[in-house]
Amino acid sequence: MITSVNKFLSVSGKSMKRSAIREILKLLQKPDMISFAGGLPAPETFPVEDLKEITVEILEKEGTESLQYGTTEGDPHLRRMLVERHNRQGLNIGPENLIITTGSQQALDLIGRIFLDPGDYVLCGLPSYLGGLNAFSVYGAKLKGICLDEEGILVEELAQTIINLRDLGRKIKFIYVIPDFQNPAGITIPEKRRKQIIEIAEKYDLLIVEDSPYREIRFEGESQKMMQELDNTGRVVTLCTFSKIFAPGFRVGWVIGQPQILDTIVMAKQTADLCTPTFVQKIIARYIEKGLLDRNLGNTIELYRRRRSFMLDSFEKYMPEGVTWTRPQGGLFLFVTVPGTLDTDIILQKAIENNVAFVAGSTFFCNESGHNTMRINFSFSGLKDIETGIRRLSGVIRDEMKRAGL
Ligand SMILES: Cc1ncc(COP(=O)(O)O)c(C=O)c1O
């Protein structure tokens, strides 16, 4: 028996951290627990019956091909359909501009792998999706957070940060942006700000990683153009996924970008998993072909709109004065701020004792700030649980405020 694995681990193996969110999710398996922690889609939206039918159809018609290895770029039929879908929505791309990945999380990892050397800088929002930040840190990247206002990353701060880092001789590779219903802050960047970010990237010759899993989950307001569409210098790499619009268990996402970048991602993917499972790609392609994706998505959006509105009503009803929250026009999350002297890591411990959970906001801030914020998911729980959970949570916050003399 070896006594310690540690001496065998690589530098990155040693530096890896468990995802705080995935760890919390494990704690929440208690029967009476109401969890607003995960970014989980509602299981009611999973089209089990349709998929039973399609699965049989695929096995009958394309049984052997669907069980064979596929190309690393992804199933050609699925890629073509996604290209057509994007072009209908405003892009102008061909199949050479789109590859399939095993979820967007794989794309984040592969992007880290092909672009980042230890010490390279990634600029990201304060806050930003933890899974993205962790994927880049594994490759030794340094994360530099840029503050957000209600329209996303502050462009003056972005430009100044680039100048400051360059003056210090630091190498910056890309800006990581989640432009639609940002995880966790729920912000959507308007077109003007998107263009300003692209202009800055152009001026300082940086890439942009546009991570957009929530774009199509819009309850109200106007859809904004993808940064991919606004850029004409080939510097935007866009990540999309079926996880929130269909089913995360399929683990299928896609990347849009210029062929030179995609070719390098494909080479990295060849060493990661050879290809995304052929079988699930064929099932999704058939599901889209039958017009079921858009129909089901319409119902999903309706359900989430009701849950979001009900959660906002519950916040109004129960939360003590001094607590503020966002009113997202889409996506899966509210972002909540409690009075500055409170710490949501402590509130979380007490909340879990009271059978309600969320993710403490500090998890998403690469500069260790955000201790008075929290991310609350509204897509997963039914209305009864939303009301009970928010009532429990408000009780915990009220107690903490009292303890702090607020
Ligand atoms: C911003 C963002 N990017 C990427 C992902 C990963 O998605 P996938 O399930 O496609 O790997 C998530 C998941 O919640 C996310 O919120």
Coordinates of C-alpha atoms in Angstrom, one line a residue, residues 22 37-42 45-46 104 129 181 183 211-217 240-249 251-254 293 296-297 300-301 304 331-333 375 377 379:
R22 CA -20.7 20.6 -5.6
A37 CA -28.1 26.0 -4.0
G38 CA -27.6 24.1 -7.3
G39 CA -28.1 25.5 -10.7
L40 CA -30.4 22.6 -11.4
P41 CA -33.1 22.6 -14.1
A42 CA -36.6 21.5 -13.0
T45 CA -39.0 19.8 -17.8
F46 CA -37.1 16.7 -18.8
S104 CA -19.6 23.6 -21.6
Y129 CA -19.2 31.3 -12.5
F181 CA -28.3 36.3 -17.2
N183 CA -24.2 33.2 -13.2
D211 CA -20.0 31.6 -21.9
S212 CA -23.7 31.6 -22.5
P213 CA -25.7 28.7 -21.1
Y214 CA -28.7 30.9 -20.0
R215 CA -29.2 33.1 -23.1
E216 CA -32.4 31.3 -24.3
I217 CA -34.0 31.3 -20.9
C240 CA -23.3 27.0 -25.4
T241 CA -24.9 24.0 -23.8
F242 CA -28.0 21.9 -23.8
S243 CA -27.8 21.6 -20.0
K244 CA -30.2 24.4 -19.1
I245 CA -32.5 24.3 -22.2
F246 CA -32.8 20.5 -22.4
A247 CA -31.1 18.1 -19.9
P248 CA -27.8 18.4 -18.2
G249 CA -27.5 14.6 -17.9
R251 CA -23.6 16.4 -21.1
V252 CA -23.7 18.0 -24.5
G253 CA -22.5 21.5 -25.3
W254 CA -21.0 23.3 -28.3
L293 CA -36.6 21.4 -28.4
N296 CA -40.3 22.1 -24.6
L297 CA -38.2 25.2 -24.1
T300 CA -39.7 25.5 -19.5
I301 CA -39.4 29.3 -19.8
Y304 CA -39.3 29.3 -14.7
G331 CA -31.8 32.6 -16.2
L332 CA -31.9 30.6 -13.0
F333 CA -30.8 32.8 -10.2
R375 CA -27.0 33.1 -5.0
N377 CA -31.8 29.3 -7.5
S379 CA -35.7 26.9 -11.3

